[in-house]
Short mmCIF file of C-alpha atoms in Angstrom, two decimals:
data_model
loop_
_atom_site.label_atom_id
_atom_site.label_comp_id
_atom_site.label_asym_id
_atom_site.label_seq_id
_atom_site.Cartn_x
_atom_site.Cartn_y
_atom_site.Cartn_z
CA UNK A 1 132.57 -107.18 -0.11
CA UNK A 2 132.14 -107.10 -3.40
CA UNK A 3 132.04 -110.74 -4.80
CA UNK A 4 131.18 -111.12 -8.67
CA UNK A 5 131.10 -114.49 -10.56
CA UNK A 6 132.55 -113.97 -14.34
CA UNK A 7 131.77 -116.98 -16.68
CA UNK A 8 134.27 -119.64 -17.87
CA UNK A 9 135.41 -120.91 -20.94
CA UNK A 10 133.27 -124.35 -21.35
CA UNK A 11 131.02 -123.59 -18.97
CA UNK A 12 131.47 -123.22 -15.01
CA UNK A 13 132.25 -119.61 -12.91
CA UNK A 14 135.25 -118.19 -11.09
CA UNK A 15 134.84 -115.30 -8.43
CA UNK A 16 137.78 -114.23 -6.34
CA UNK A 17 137.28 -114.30 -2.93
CA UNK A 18 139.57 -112.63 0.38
CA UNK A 19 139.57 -114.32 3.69
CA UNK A 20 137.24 -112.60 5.50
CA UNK A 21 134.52 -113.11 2.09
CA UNK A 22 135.69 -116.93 2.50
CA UNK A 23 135.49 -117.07 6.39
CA UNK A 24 131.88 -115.81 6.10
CA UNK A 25 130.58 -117.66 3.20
CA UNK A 26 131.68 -121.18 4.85
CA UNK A 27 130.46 -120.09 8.32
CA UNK A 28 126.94 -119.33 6.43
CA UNK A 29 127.16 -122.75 4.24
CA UNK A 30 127.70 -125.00 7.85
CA UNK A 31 124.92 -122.75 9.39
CA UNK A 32 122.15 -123.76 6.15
CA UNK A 33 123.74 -127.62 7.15
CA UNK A 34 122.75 -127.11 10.65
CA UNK A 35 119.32 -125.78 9.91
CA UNK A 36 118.27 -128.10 7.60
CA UNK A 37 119.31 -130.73 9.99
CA UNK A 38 121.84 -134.08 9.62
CA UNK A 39 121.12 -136.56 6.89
CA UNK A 40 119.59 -139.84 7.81
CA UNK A 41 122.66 -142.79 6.89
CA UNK A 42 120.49 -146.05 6.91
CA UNK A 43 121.38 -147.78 10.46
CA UNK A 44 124.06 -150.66 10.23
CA UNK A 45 122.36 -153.77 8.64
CA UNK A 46 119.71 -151.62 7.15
CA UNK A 47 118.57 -152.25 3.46
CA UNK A 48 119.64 -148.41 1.32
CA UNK A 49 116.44 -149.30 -0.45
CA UNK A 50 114.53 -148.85 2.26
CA UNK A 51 115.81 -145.73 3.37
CA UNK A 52 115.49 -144.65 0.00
CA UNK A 53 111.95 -145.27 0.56
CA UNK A 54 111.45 -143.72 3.75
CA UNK A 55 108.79 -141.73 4.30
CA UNK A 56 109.41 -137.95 5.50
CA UNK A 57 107.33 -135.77 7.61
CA UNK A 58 103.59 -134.62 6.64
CA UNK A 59 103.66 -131.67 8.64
CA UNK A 60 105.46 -128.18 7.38
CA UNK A 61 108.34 -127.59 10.02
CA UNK A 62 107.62 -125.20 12.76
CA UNK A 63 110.84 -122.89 12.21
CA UNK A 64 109.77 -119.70 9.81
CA UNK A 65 113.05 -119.94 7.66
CA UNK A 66 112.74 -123.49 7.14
CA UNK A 67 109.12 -123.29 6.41
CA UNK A 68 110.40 -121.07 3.56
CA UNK A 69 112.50 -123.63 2.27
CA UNK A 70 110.30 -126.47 2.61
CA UNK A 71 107.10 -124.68 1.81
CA UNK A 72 103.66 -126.43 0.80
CA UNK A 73 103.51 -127.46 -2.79
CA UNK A 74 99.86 -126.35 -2.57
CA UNK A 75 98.91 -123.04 -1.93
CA UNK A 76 101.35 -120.02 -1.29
CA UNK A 77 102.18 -118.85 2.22
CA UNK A 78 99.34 -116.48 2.47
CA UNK A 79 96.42 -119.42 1.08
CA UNK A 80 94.65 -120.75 3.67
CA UNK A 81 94.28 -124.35 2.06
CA UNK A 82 90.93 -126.31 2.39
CA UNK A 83 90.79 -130.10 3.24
CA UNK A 84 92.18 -131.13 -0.01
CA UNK A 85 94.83 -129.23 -0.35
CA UNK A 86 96.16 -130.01 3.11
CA UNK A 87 95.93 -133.20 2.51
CA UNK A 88 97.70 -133.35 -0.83
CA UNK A 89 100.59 -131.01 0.76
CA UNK A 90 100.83 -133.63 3.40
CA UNK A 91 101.38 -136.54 0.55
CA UNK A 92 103.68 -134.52 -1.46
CA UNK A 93 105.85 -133.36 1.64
CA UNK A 94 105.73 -137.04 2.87
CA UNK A 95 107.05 -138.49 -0.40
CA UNK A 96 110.01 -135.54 -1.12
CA UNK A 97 110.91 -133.88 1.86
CA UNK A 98 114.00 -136.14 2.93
CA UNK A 99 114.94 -135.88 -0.67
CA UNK A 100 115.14 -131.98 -0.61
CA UNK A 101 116.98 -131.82 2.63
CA UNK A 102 119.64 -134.12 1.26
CA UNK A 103 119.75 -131.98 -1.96
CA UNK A 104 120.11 -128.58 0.41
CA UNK A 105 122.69 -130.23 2.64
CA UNK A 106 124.58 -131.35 -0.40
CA UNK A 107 124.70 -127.97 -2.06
CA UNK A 108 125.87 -126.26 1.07
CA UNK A 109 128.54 -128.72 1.53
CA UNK A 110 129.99 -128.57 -1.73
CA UNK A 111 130.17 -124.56 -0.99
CA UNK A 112 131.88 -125.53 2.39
CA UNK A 113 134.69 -127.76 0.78
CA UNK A 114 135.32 -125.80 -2.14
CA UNK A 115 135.79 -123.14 -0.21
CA UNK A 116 137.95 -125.55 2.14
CA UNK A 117 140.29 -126.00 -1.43
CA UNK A 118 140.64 -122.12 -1.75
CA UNK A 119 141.45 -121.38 1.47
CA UNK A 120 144.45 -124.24 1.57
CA UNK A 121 145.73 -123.07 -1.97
CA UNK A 122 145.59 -119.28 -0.61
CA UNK A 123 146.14 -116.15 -2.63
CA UNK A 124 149.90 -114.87 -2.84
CA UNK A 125 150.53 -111.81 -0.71
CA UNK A 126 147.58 -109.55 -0.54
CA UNK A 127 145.77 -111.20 -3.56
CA UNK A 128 142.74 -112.77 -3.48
CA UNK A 129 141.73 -116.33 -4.18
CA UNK A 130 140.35 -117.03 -7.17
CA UNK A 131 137.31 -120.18 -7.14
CA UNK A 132 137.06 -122.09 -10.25
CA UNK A 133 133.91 -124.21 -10.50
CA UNK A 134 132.70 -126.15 -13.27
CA UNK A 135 129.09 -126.36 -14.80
CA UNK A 136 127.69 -128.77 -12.27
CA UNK A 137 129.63 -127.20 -9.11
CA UNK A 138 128.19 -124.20 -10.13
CA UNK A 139 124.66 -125.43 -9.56
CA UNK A 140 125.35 -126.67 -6.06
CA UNK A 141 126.73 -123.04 -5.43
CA UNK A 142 123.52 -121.35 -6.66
CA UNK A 143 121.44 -123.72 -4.66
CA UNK A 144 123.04 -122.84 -1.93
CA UNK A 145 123.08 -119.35 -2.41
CA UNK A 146 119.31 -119.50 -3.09
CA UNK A 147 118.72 -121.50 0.16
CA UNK A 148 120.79 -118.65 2.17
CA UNK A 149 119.25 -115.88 0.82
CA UNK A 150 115.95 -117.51 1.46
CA UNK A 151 116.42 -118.78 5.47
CA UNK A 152 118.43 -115.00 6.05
CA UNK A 153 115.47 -113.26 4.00
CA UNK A 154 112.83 -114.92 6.56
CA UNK A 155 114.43 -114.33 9.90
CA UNK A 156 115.56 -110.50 8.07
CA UNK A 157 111.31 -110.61 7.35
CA UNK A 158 111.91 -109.63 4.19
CA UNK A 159 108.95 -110.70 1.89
CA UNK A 160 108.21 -112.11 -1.52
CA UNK A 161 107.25 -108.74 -2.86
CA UNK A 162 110.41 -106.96 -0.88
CA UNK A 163 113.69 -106.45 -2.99
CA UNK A 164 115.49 -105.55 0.40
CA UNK A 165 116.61 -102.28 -0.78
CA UNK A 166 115.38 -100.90 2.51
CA UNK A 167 118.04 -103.04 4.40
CA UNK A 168 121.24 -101.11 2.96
CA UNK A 169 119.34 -97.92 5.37
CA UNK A 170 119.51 -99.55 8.30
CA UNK A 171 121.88 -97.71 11.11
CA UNK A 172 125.14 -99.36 12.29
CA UNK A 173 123.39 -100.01 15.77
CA UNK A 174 120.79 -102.30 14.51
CA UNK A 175 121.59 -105.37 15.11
CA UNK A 176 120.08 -106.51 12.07
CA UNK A 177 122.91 -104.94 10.29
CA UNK A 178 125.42 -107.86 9.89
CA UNK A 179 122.91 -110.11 8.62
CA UNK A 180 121.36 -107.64 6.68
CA UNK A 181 124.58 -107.09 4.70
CA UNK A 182 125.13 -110.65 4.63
CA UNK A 183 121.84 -110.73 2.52
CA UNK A 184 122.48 -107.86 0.02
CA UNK A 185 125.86 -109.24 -1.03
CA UNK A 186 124.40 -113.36 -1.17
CA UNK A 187 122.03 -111.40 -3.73
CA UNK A 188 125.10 -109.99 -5.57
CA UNK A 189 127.05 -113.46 -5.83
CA UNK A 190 123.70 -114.81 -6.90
CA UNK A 191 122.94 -112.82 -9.44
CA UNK A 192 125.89 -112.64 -11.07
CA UNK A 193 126.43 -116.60 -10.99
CA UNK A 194 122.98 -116.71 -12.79
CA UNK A 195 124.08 -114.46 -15.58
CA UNK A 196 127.43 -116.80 -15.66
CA UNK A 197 124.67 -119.94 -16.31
CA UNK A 198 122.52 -118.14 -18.68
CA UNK A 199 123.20 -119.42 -22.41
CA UNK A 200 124.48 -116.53 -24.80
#
């Protein structure tokens, strides 16, 4: 699978995509929905203000790969924080937490229905699908991408440091291996739909 985003004119990326490349990209995107949990719709006769205002969780989720994408804002994953930091992680996770997971589920889901478009328009024959998206689609997509390399990276323990190289050795009976090559080719898309948003 060798997907590769190419800039457009104006602004915005196309990559062409076969079946199987869109059949695992959308399974992935509804996966990073499912991890990062449903969004919370105010209840009937509730004021969107105040669940605009709601306050999220203090405490950094439990689950390793979304740990990574909700991290602390103070102090890496290796900084043992004193009082003041913990406490100041707490306030900023309480205040922008909900916010982020609506972000992440948003990105992922704009992945899942464009890739719902492609696969209804369809290539002709054996060709592949080609996905258009413009400037601000584009983000969403690398967002997303980010956020799967990130949750695959941690259950993969692949750290910080770690360029996964060591991943393309693995043998065909690991079964590490699928996910593993899931990773190395998210990197691919993604860095290839950065160079597509980097100005000239």
């Amino acid at each position: 699978m060798a997907g590769h985003f190419e800039a457009l004119p104006g602004g915005g990326a196309t990559a062409a995509f076969d079946e199987v490349e869109i059949s695992i990209l959308r399974s992935l995107a509804v996966q990073l929905m499912e991890l990062v949990g449903p969004g919370d719709e105010p209840a009937e006769g509730e004021d969107p203000l105040d669940a605009l205002f709601a306050e999220g969780p203090s405490e950094p989720p439990s689950d390793p790969a979304l740990a990574r994408l909700f991290p602390d804002a103070y102090g890496g994953p290796d900084h043992v924080p004193d009082d003041d930091a913990r406490t100041a992680s707490a306030e900023f996770r309480r205040f922008t937490e909900n916010d982020l997971r609506t972000r992440k589920r948003e990105d992922a889901l704009a992945v899942v229905r464009s890739l719902d478009a492609l696969s209804a328009e369809g290539g002709k024959g054996s060709e592949d699908a080609v996905l258009r998206l413009k400037p601000d689609e584009s983000q969403q997509w690398l967002g997303a991408l980010n956020d799967l390399r990130l949750a695959i990276g941690t259950r993969l323990d692949v750290s910080d440091e770690d360029d996964g190289s060591e991943l393309l050795g693995l043998p065909d009976e690991d079964p590490r291996k699928p996910m593993a090559m899931a990773y190395l080719w998210l990197g691919g898309l993604q860095e290839s739909l950065i160079e597509t948003l980097m100005p000239e």
